[in-house]
PDB file of C-alpha atoms in Angstrom:
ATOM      1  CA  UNK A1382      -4.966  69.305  63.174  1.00 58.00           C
ATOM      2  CA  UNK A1383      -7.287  65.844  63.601  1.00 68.00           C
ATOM      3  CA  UNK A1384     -11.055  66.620  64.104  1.00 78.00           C
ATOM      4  CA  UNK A1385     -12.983  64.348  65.930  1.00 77.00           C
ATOM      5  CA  UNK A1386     -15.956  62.221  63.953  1.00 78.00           C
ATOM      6  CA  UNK A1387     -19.108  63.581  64.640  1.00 82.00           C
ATOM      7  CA  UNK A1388     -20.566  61.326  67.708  1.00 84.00           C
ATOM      8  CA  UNK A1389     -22.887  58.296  67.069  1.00 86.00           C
ATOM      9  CA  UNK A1390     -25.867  58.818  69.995  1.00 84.00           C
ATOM     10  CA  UNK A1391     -27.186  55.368  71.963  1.00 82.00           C
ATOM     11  CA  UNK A1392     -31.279  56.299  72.697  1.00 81.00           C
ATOM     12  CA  UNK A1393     -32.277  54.083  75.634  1.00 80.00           C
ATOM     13  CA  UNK A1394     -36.156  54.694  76.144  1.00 74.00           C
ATOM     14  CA  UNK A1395     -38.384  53.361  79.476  1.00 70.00           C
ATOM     15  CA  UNK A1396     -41.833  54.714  78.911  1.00 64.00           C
ATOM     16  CA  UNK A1397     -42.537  53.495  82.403  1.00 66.00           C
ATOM     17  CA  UNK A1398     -40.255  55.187  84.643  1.00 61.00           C
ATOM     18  CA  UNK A1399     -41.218  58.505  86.488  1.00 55.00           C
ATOM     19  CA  UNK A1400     -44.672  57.764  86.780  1.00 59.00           C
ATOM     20  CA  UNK A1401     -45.540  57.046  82.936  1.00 58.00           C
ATOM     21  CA  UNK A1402     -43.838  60.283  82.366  1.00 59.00           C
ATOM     22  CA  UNK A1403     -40.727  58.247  80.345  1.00 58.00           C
ATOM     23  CA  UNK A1404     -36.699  58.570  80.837  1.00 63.00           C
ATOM     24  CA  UNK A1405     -34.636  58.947  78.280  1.00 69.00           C
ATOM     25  CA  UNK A1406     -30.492  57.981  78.499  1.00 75.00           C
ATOM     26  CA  UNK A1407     -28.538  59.381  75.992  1.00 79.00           C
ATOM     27  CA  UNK A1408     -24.712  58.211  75.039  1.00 83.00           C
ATOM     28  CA  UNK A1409     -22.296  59.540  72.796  1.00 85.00           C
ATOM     29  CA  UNK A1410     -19.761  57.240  71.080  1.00 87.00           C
ATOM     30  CA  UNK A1411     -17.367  57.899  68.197  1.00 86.00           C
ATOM     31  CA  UNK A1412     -17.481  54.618  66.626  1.00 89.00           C
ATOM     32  CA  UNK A1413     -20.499  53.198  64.615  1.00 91.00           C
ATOM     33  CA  UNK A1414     -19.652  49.772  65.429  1.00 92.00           C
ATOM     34  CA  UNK A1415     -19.225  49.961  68.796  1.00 92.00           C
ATOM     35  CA  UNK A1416     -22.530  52.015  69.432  1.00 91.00           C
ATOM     36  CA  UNK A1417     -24.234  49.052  67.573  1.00 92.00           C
ATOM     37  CA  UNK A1418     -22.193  46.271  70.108  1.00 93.00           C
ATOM     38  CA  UNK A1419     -23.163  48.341  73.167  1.00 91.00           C
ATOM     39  CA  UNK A1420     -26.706  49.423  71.889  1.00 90.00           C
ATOM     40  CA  UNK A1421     -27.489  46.018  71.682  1.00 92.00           C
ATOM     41  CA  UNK A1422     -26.324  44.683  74.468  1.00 91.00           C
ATOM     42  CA  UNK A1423     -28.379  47.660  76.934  1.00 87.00           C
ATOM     43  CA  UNK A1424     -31.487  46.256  75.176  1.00 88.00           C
ATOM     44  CA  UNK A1425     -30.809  42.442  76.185  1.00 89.00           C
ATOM     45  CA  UNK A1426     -29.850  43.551  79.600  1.00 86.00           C
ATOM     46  CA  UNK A1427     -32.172  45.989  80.204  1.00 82.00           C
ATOM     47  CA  UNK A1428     -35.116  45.154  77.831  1.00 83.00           C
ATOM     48  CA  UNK A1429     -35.867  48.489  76.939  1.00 84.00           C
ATOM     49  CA  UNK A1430     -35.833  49.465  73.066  1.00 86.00           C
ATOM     50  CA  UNK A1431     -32.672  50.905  71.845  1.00 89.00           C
ATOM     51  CA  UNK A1432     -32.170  53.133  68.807  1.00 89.00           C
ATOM     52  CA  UNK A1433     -28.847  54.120  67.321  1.00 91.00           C
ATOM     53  CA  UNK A1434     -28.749  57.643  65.443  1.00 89.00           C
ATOM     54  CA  UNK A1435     -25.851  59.270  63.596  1.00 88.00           C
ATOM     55  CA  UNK A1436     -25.036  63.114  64.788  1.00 85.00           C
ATOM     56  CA  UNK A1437     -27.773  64.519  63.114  1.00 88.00           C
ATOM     57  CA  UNK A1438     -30.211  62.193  64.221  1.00 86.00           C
ATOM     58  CA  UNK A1439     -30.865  60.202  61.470  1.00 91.00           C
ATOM     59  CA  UNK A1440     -31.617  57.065  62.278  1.00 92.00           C
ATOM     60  CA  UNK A1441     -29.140  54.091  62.381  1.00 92.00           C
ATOM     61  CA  UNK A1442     -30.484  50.932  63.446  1.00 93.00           C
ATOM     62  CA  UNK A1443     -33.636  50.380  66.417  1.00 93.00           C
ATOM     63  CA  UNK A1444     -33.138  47.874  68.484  1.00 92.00           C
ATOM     64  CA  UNK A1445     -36.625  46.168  69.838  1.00 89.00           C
ATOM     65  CA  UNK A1446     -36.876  45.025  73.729  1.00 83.00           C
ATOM     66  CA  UNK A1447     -35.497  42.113  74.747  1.00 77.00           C
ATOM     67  CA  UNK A1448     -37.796  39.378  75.390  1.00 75.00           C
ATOM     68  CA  UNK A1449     -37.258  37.986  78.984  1.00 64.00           C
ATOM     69  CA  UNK A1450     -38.013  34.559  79.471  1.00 47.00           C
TER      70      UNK A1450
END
């Protein structure tokens, strides 16, 4: 029987939404690599800090705002 790797969780934070209350999106991908491609690109599109966290939490990589020009 194949077990499934424990899930890799994409943090998006916006501190300003809900009035200054925050928002918080959470996704859950299997691949490492992939959370990193897709973490990265939510924080140049969106220009919110990302973080990348392994199934317990630990931290992977944070991924600062995107400056917008």
């Amino acid at each position: 029987m194949s077990e499934k790797p424990p899930p890799v969780v994409i943090h998006v934070a916006n501190p300003d939404a809900f009035a200054g209350q925050g928002s918080v999106i959470l996704l859950e991908l299997a691949d490492e690599a992939t959370a990193r491609k897709v973490a990265r690109k939510i924080a140049n599109e969106t220009g919110r800090r990302v973080t990348v966290r392994d199934a317990d939490l630990i931290l992977i990589e944070a991924i600062p705002p995107a400056k917008i020009h």
